[in-house]
Amino acid sequence: MQTNQIFLLFCGVLLALGLAAFFMARAKATRTRASGTAMYAQPDQYAWFSVLITAGPAVLVSAVGAFAMLLLGAEIPTLYLLASSLAIAAIGLLLGLKQVRPDFHARQAIERVIQGILAAAAMVSIITTLGILLSIVFEAVRFFQMQSFWEFITGTIWNPGASFLAAAGRGDEAGSAAQFGSVPLFVGTFIITLIAMMVAIPVGLFSAIYMAEFAPDRIRTLAKPVLEVLAGIPTVVYGFFAAITVAPIVVDIAGVLGLDASYSNALAPGLVMGIMIIPFISSLSDDVITAVPDSMRQGSLALGMTKAETIKSVVLPASLPGIISASLLAVSRALGETMIVVMAAGMRPNLTANPLEDMTTVTVRIVAALTGDQEFESAETLSAFALGLVLFVVTLALNMVSVIMIRRFREKYRSNNL
Amino acid sequence: MSQSFDEITAQLKRRHRKSARLKWMSMGALILAATFLVVFIGDMLVKGLPAFQQAQIQVEVSYTEQSMQIPPAAVSDEARSLVSRGYLRLIPGRMRDNPELMGTTRMEWVLADSEVDQYLKGHYTRLSESHKRAVDRLKEAGRAELKFNTRFFTSGDSKMPELAGIASAAVGTVLTLIVTMAVCFPIGVMTAVYLEEFAPDNRLTQIIEININNLAAVPSILFGLLGLAIYINFFGVPRSTPLVGGLTLALMTLPVIIIATRTALRSVPDTIRQAAFGVGCSRWQVVRDHVLPLSLPGIMTGSIIGLAQAMGETAPLIIIGMVAFIPDVSTSFSNAATVMPAQIFTWAGEPERAFTEKTAGGILVLLAVLISLNACAVWMRKKFERRW
């Protein structure tokens, strides 16, 4: 018999056992109740409890078994595993039927099981974070066993070129040794992020001020969805826009000004990334500005301040923590943004501060390292995980600071809708 | 130091002017953002709309023994370089399927080469002058025209721009999103129900909450690293498949769904819960019979938005190899597949001008789907929104 036939059979038998548990338990409970004994729970609840105790452990055992086979390579024949699960299901059925007693709290038992299942689901997010952390750290450590950590942090030359030869045991044949100095990548990432922020923060903040303080309701209800559309456009589309439309325009303008720009300059992805980030800043800042209590505005206007003065010296200082928090979130977005830079920025690590030259970013190198035809064990592939680790730590820190800032704001103004 | 009335009036005027200036500046910022959007969409439309049309030319196709062996022989020398080579290659197969074609010569509308297509659309091409004149002659005789490009929607990827379509990517997207939703919808809703309705207020709960917020802000590419290291290398899930893509996107979409569901659950007033507890419901009964049905529209809205987000995601899928070249539509979860954003990425890397057009065409299709999904979510929110 083939594995999936056995599996189908297993499912069928389990289903039959479950149905049997349901109807037998219900019949027994109904009978007990009909004989005049008061019971703690309804017949259906006894029935569901029996189903849970029949199917639950059986499924759990087979899942654990499959896990062990897959992961630890344990040699458990599928047939035996599923047969033992069925045996456990049968025992569960008997136990469940035995529990149909007037003094058994079936409803509370179900409640406990369900709470357990829900809590297990909640653990998935923790496991995901741990999974990200472990997978990255584990591979990054392997990378740092091959390459020095200090050189990775301070080196200024990123040249993974010949590292695949080293992985193939021919390291000494290579003309130049692989070098993994990540400073040019960090500088490139930083400059592109800076350009993006120079577009996004002013435009986003002023849009938020307009929407929160000046705009009539009609424009406000119209403008919010428009900005949300900007946030909903896939990044690959922005990347295409940056590479095909914006980059040539930048080159043309630079040419008119007598400057020499590369077609994969850093300015184009930076500008487009800024456009992408506008809605993050505007919608978060808008929320924060509207959460500033009106009494503060009224007090300021009562003293004879104009609207602009009120905004500048009362509303904005009050909402500053929120605005900073929004900007930090935006920075973390920009650092981790991949598609725009992969499509529009350069591939060549280039240590420069001139945004018209091509430069590369951390995310571009991660993609380049993992889409090449390198062996997984090679230093270049593993370098992606080291870069990923840096990215993870930096974005995590930015998010943490951002959360703390927004919490401080919320506590100060007792605003619950943030 | 006292100021005269006139001085104060002048000062006041200045201050009000400043106020007006701030108003216009902030309005300008909003208009700028809107202009970006308009320019962007306009640019995509100008570049992408031509992709929905494809040049066809009317030529004599002779179905002979020889064209069975050497397909290019089926058309005349003059037309040969104008007809799509990919189309010619399909001729023997068609002859096998329809034996009655053998020995006949027919006037047929056939797919033109992408260079002819570009020429007819008025773009730059690499066609030689004599070929251009030939196309002009055909056009004057009404034998070369742009027709609606059905192939774009029915065929998979191809190295020849005139044959390339988004069907295989669209199917891949659907399969991937089925996996994504099957995994993250139940887990997300269960997590949210646990945190809102069941969880005791202790350390663990706080950690889970902080963790979910952090997860929502983790760069998407790191989920790709997770997928590569854990799913592919550790569990041995086959690379490039909708299965591994869907599982990776599921973890990425999970926080979106959890946060949306929690908001929806929170908007159900406590009086409902108290009334249900009052008549003796247990906690699970309250959730199942009252809270969940009342918050379902909100949960669905949040899930659709999460789905749209997952649909546009590319970076993690590149890492796990979903940028494969997929010429045939495959409906299996464990065969190599590609998704629409990845297809766009692949085409964007092709050097031919005709592929730029295809890329923008694919983008238009993707944007249309995303905008209708989001519109659907907004409509649902409007329709089912309840004020308590």
mmCIF file of N, CA and C in Angstrom, chain B residues 294-367:
data_model
loop_
_atom_site.group_PDB
_atom_site.id
_atom_site.type_symbol
_atom_site.label_atom_id
_atom_site.label_comp_id
_atom_site.label_asym_id
_atom_site.label_seq_id
_atom_site.Cartn_x
_atom_site.Cartn_y
_atom_site.Cartn_z
ATOM 1 N N LEU B 294 -20.355 38.572 15.525
ATOM 2 C CA LEU B 294 -20.498 40.022 15.422
ATOM 3 C C LEU B 294 -19.253 40.674 14.840
ATOM 4 N N SER B 295 -18.084 40.069 15.062
ATOM 5 C CA SER B 295 -16.866 40.728 14.582
ATOM 6 C C SER B 295 -16.409 40.153 13.247
ATOM 7 N N LEU B 296 -17.166 39.211 12.702
ATOM 8 C CA LEU B 296 -16.719 38.554 11.469
ATOM 9 C C LEU B 296 -16.471 39.524 10.307
ATOM 10 N N PRO B 297 -17.366 40.511 10.063
ATOM 11 C CA PRO B 297 -17.068 41.435 8.956
ATOM 12 C C PRO B 297 -15.726 42.137 9.131
ATOM 13 N N GLY B 298 -15.438 42.565 10.355
ATOM 14 C CA GLY B 298 -14.151 43.226 10.600
ATOM 15 C C GLY B 298 -12.990 42.287 10.353
ATOM 16 N N ILE B 299 -13.141 41.028 10.781
ATOM 17 C CA ILE B 299 -12.079 40.051 10.574
ATOM 18 C C ILE B 299 -11.863 39.822 9.085
ATOM 19 N N MET B 300 -12.964 39.707 8.334
ATOM 20 C CA MET B 300 -12.847 39.462 6.897
ATOM 21 C C MET B 300 -12.154 40.645 6.209
ATOM 22 N N THR B 301 -12.556 41.865 6.600
ATOM 23 C CA THR B 301 -11.936 43.047 6.002
ATOM 24 C C THR B 301 -10.426 43.029 6.225
ATOM 25 N N GLY B 302 -10.032 42.766 7.477
ATOM 26 C CA GLY B 302 -8.612 42.724 7.793
ATOM 27 C C GLY B 302 -7.897 41.641 7.010
ATOM 28 N N SER B 303 -8.567 40.488 6.846
ATOM 29 C CA SER B 303 -7.926 39.391 6.127
ATOM 30 C C SER B 303 -7.740 39.727 4.659
ATOM 31 N N ILE B 304 -8.727 40.411 4.076
ATOM 32 C CA ILE B 304 -8.590 40.767 2.657
ATOM 33 C C ILE B 304 -7.404 41.714 2.486
ATOM 34 N N ILE B 305 -7.263 42.663 3.433
ATOM 35 C CA ILE B 305 -6.137 43.594 3.325
ATOM 36 C C ILE B 305 -4.818 42.834 3.466
ATOM 37 N N GLY B 306 -4.786 41.878 4.408
ATOM 38 C CA GLY B 306 -3.585 41.061 4.567
ATOM 39 C C GLY B 306 -3.288 40.257 3.311
ATOM 40 N N LEU B 307 -4.356 39.749 2.695
ATOM 41 C CA LEU B 307 -4.218 38.960 1.466
ATOM 42 C C LEU B 307 -3.619 39.815 0.353
ATOM 43 N N ALA B 308 -4.138 41.046 0.238
ATOM 44 C CA ALA B 308 -3.627 41.947 -0.800
ATOM 45 C C ALA B 308 -2.146 42.229 -0.568
ATOM 46 N N GLN B 309 -1.787 42.390 0.704
ATOM 47 C CA GLN B 309 -0.390 42.659 1.021
ATOM 48 C C GLN B 309 0.491 41.473 0.627
ATOM 49 N N ALA B 310 0.020 40.270 0.965
ATOM 50 C CA ALA B 310 0.785 39.073 0.634
ATOM 51 C C ALA B 310 0.914 38.913 -0.874
ATOM 52 N N MET B 311 -0.139 39.318 -1.589
ATOM 53 C CA MET B 311 -0.153 39.147 -3.029
ATOM 54 C C MET B 311 0.915 40.006 -3.711
ATOM 55 N N GLY B 312 1.202 41.180 -3.136
ATOM 56 C CA GLY B 312 2.161 42.060 -3.777
ATOM 57 C C GLY B 312 3.590 41.832 -3.323
ATOM 58 N N GLU B 313 3.794 40.880 -2.417
ATOM 59 C CA GLU B 313 5.123 40.709 -1.828
ATOM 60 C C GLU B 313 6.038 39.918 -2.755
ATOM 61 N N THR B 314 7.266 40.378 -2.893
ATOM 62 C CA THR B 314 8.198 39.716 -3.798
ATOM 63 C C THR B 314 9.468 39.256 -3.105
ATOM 64 N N ALA B 315 10.018 40.124 -2.249
ATOM 65 C CA ALA B 315 11.371 39.889 -1.739
ATOM 66 C C ALA B 315 11.554 38.504 -1.104
ATOM 67 N N PRO B 316 10.684 38.081 -0.163
ATOM 68 C CA PRO B 316 10.937 36.769 0.434
ATOM 69 C C PRO B 316 10.818 35.641 -0.584
ATOM 70 N N LEU B 317 9.969 35.856 -1.612
ATOM 71 C CA LEU B 317 9.768 34.787 -2.597
ATOM 72 C C LEU B 317 10.984 34.637 -3.506
ATOM 73 N N ILE B 318 11.689 35.745 -3.730
ATOM 74 C CA ILE B 318 12.922 35.632 -4.527
ATOM 75 C C ILE B 318 13.918 34.751 -3.793
ATOM 76 N N ILE B 319 14.009 34.970 -2.468
ATOM 77 C CA ILE B 319 14.974 34.216 -1.677
ATOM 78 C C ILE B 319 14.691 32.718 -1.743
ATOM 79 N N ILE B 320 13.404 32.356 -1.728
ATOM 80 C CA ILE B 320 13.109 30.924 -1.738
ATOM 81 C C ILE B 320 12.897 30.402 -3.158
ATOM 82 N N GLY B 321 13.362 31.151 -4.128
ATOM 83 C CA GLY B 321 13.440 30.606 -5.483
ATOM 84 C C GLY B 321 12.160 30.635 -6.291
ATOM 85 N N MET B 322 11.214 31.513 -5.952
ATOM 86 C CA MET B 322 9.984 31.533 -6.740
ATOM 87 C C MET B 322 10.067 32.481 -7.930
ATOM 88 N N VAL B 323 11.270 32.721 -8.438
ATOM 89 C CA VAL B 323 11.381 33.524 -9.652
ATOM 90 C C VAL B 323 11.703 32.618 -10.829
ATOM 91 N N ALA B 324 11.263 31.372 -10.716
ATOM 92 C CA ALA B 324 11.601 30.396 -11.739
ATOM 93 C C ALA B 324 10.948 30.746 -13.080
ATOM 94 N N PHE B 325 11.489 30.176 -14.139
ATOM 95 C CA PHE B 325 10.920 30.343 -15.481
ATOM 96 C C PHE B 325 9.866 29.255 -15.668
ATOM 97 N N ILE B 326 8.594 29.639 -15.677
ATOM 98 C CA ILE B 326 7.514 28.661 -15.698
ATOM 99 C C ILE B 326 6.689 28.852 -16.968
ATOM 100 N N PRO B 327 6.975 28.087 -18.036
ATOM 101 C CA PRO B 327 6.212 28.289 -19.262
ATOM 102 C C PRO B 327 4.824 27.656 -19.241
ATOM 103 N N ASP B 328 4.623 26.643 -18.417
ATOM 104 C CA ASP B 328 3.332 25.948 -18.444
ATOM 105 C C ASP B 328 2.559 26.205 -17.163
ATOM 106 N N VAL B 329 1.262 26.249 -17.296
ATOM 107 C CA VAL B 329 0.411 26.428 -16.131
ATOM 108 C C VAL B 329 0.386 25.125 -15.341
ATOM 109 N N SER B 330 0.766 25.216 -14.071
ATOM 110 C CA SER B 330 0.762 24.009 -13.242
ATOM 111 C C SER B 330 -0.184 24.232 -12.074
ATOM 112 N N THR B 331 -1.009 23.252 -11.768
ATOM 113 C CA THR B 331 -1.973 23.440 -10.690
ATOM 114 C C THR B 331 -1.626 22.577 -9.487
ATOM 115 N N SER B 332 -0.349 22.274 -9.309
ATOM 116 C CA SER B 332 0.041 21.465 -8.158
ATOM 117 C C SER B 332 0.737 22.343 -7.129
ATOM 118 N N PHE B 333 0.512 21.996 -5.861
ATOM 119 C CA PHE B 333 1.127 22.785 -4.800
ATOM 120 C C PHE B 333 2.618 22.495 -4.666
ATOM 121 N N SER B 334 3.057 21.349 -5.230
ATOM 122 C CA SER B 334 4.447 20.975 -4.993
ATOM 123 C C SER B 334 5.283 20.989 -6.268
ATOM 124 N N ASN B 335 4.774 21.678 -7.320
ATOM 125 C CA ASN B 335 5.611 21.892 -8.501
ATOM 126 C C ASN B 335 6.160 23.306 -8.469
ATOM 127 N N ALA B 336 7.272 23.505 -9.128
ATOM 128 C CA ALA B 336 7.837 24.851 -9.177
ATOM 129 C C ALA B 336 6.814 25.798 -9.795
ATOM 130 N N ALA B 337 6.716 26.979 -9.225
ATOM 131 C CA ALA B 337 5.753 27.952 -9.725
ATOM 132 C C ALA B 337 6.334 29.339 -9.538
ATOM 133 N N THR B 338 5.651 30.305 -10.118
ATOM 134 C CA THR B 338 6.044 31.686 -9.891
ATOM 135 C C THR B 338 4.785 32.474 -9.572
ATOM 136 N N VAL B 339 4.945 33.660 -9.045
ATOM 137 C CA VAL B 339 3.782 34.484 -8.711
ATOM 138 C C VAL B 339 3.851 35.771 -9.511
ATOM 139 N N MET B 340 2.766 36.525 -9.518
ATOM 140 C CA MET B 340 2.712 37.685 -10.398
ATOM 141 C C MET B 340 3.800 38.711 -10.115
ATOM 142 N N PRO B 341 4.024 39.121 -8.859
ATOM 143 C CA PRO B 341 5.103 40.095 -8.649
ATOM 144 C C PRO B 341 6.463 39.543 -9.093
ATOM 145 N N ALA B 342 6.687 38.249 -8.879
ATOM 146 C CA ALA B 342 7.965 37.662 -9.280
ATOM 147 C C ALA B 342 8.083 37.647 -10.804
ATOM 148 N N GLN B 343 6.953 37.397 -11.481
ATOM 149 C CA GLN B 343 6.951 37.423 -12.945
ATOM 150 C C GLN B 343 7.297 38.827 -13.444
ATOM 151 N N ILE B 344 6.725 39.823 -12.774
ATOM 152 C CA ILE B 344 7.026 41.215 -13.125
ATOM 153 C C ILE B 344 8.516 41.473 -12.951
ATOM 154 N N PHE B 345 9.056 40.977 -11.845
ATOM 155 C CA PHE B 345 10.482 41.166 -11.573
ATOM 156 C C PHE B 345 11.331 40.508 -12.663
ATOM 157 N N THR B 346 10.956 39.283 -13.057
ATOM 158 C CA THR B 346 11.712 38.588 -14.095
ATOM 159 C C THR B 346 11.674 39.362 -15.404
ATOM 160 N N TRP B 347 10.474 39.781 -15.791
ATOM 161 C CA TRP B 347 10.345 40.505 -17.065
ATOM 162 C C TRP B 347 11.091 41.826 -17.021
ATOM 163 N N ALA B 348 11.083 42.473 -15.849
ATOM 164 C CA ALA B 348 11.758 43.765 -15.741
ATOM 165 C C ALA B 348 13.251 43.605 -16.008
ATOM 166 N N GLY B 349 13.774 42.381 -15.781
ATOM 167 C CA GLY B 349 15.194 42.157 -16.010
ATOM 168 C C GLY B 349 15.534 41.787 -17.437
ATOM 169 N N GLU B 350 14.498 41.566 -18.289
ATOM 170 C CA GLU B 350 14.774 41.192 -19.681
ATOM 171 C C GLU B 350 15.170 42.434 -20.477
ATOM 172 N N PRO B 351 16.133 42.303 -21.373
ATOM 173 C CA PRO B 351 16.613 43.488 -22.081
ATOM 174 C C PRO B 351 15.683 44.023 -23.165
ATOM 175 N N GLU B 352 14.829 43.164 -23.797
ATOM 176 C CA GLU B 352 14.054 43.657 -24.940
ATOM 177 C C GLU B 352 13.042 44.714 -24.537
ATOM 178 N N ARG B 353 12.841 45.649 -25.437
ATOM 179 C CA ARG B 353 11.858 46.705 -25.223
ATOM 180 C C ARG B 353 10.461 46.117 -25.050
ATOM 181 N N ALA B 354 10.180 45.035 -25.812
ATOM 182 C CA ALA B 354 8.844 44.448 -25.756
ATOM 183 C C ALA B 354 8.544 43.911 -24.368
ATOM 184 N N PHE B 355 9.591 43.495 -23.630
ATOM 185 C CA PHE B 355 9.341 42.968 -22.289
ATOM 186 C C PHE B 355 9.031 44.088 -21.300
ATOM 187 N N THR B 356 9.582 45.281 -21.546
ATOM 188 C CA THR B 356 9.227 46.420 -20.691
ATOM 189 C C THR B 356 7.721 46.631 -20.725
ATOM 190 N N GLU B 357 7.186 46.527 -21.956
ATOM 191 C CA GLU B 357 5.757 46.693 -22.139
ATOM 192 C C GLU B 357 4.978 45.595 -21.395
ATOM 193 N N LYS B 358 5.488 44.355 -21.528
ATOM 194 C CA LYS B 358 4.837 43.231 -20.835
ATOM 195 C C LYS B 358 4.858 43.470 -19.330
ATOM 196 N N THR B 359 6.019 43.954 -18.837
ATOM 197 C CA THR B 359 6.151 44.197 -17.407
ATOM 198 C C THR B 359 5.078 45.170 -16.945
ATOM 199 N N ALA B 360 4.970 46.290 -17.677
ATOM 200 C CA ALA B 360 3.983 47.289 -17.277
ATOM 201 C C ALA B 360 2.568 46.726 -17.404
ATOM 202 N N GLY B 361 2.350 45.877 -18.432
ATOM 203 C CA GLY B 361 1.043 45.238 -18.575
ATOM 204 C C GLY B 361 0.736 44.352 -17.377
ATOM 205 N N GLY B 362 1.734 43.557 -16.970
ATOM 206 C CA GLY B 362 1.556 42.705 -15.789
ATOM 207 C C GLY B 362 1.289 43.540 -14.555
ATOM 208 N N ILE B 363 1.985 44.674 -14.445
ATOM 209 C CA ILE B 363 1.777 45.559 -13.299
ATOM 210 C C ILE B 363 0.344 46.067 -13.287
ATOM 211 N N LEU B 364 -0.175 46.429 -14.463
ATOM 212 C CA LEU B 364 -1.546 46.931 -14.519
ATOM 213 C C LEU B 364 -2.523 45.863 -14.041
ATOM 214 N N VAL B 365 -2.297 44.607 -14.472
ATOM 215 C CA VAL B 365 -3.189 43.528 -14.036
ATOM 216 C C VAL B 365 -3.110 43.371 -12.519
ATOM 217 N N LEU B 366 -1.869 43.352 -11.996
ATOM 218 C CA LEU B 366 -1.681 43.189 -10.550
ATOM 219 C C LEU B 366 -2.341 44.333 -9.791
ATOM 220 N N LEU B 367 -2.131 45.556 -10.255
ATOM 221 C CA LEU B 367 -2.715 46.710 -9.567
ATOM 222 C C LEU B 367 -4.235 46.639 -9.612
#
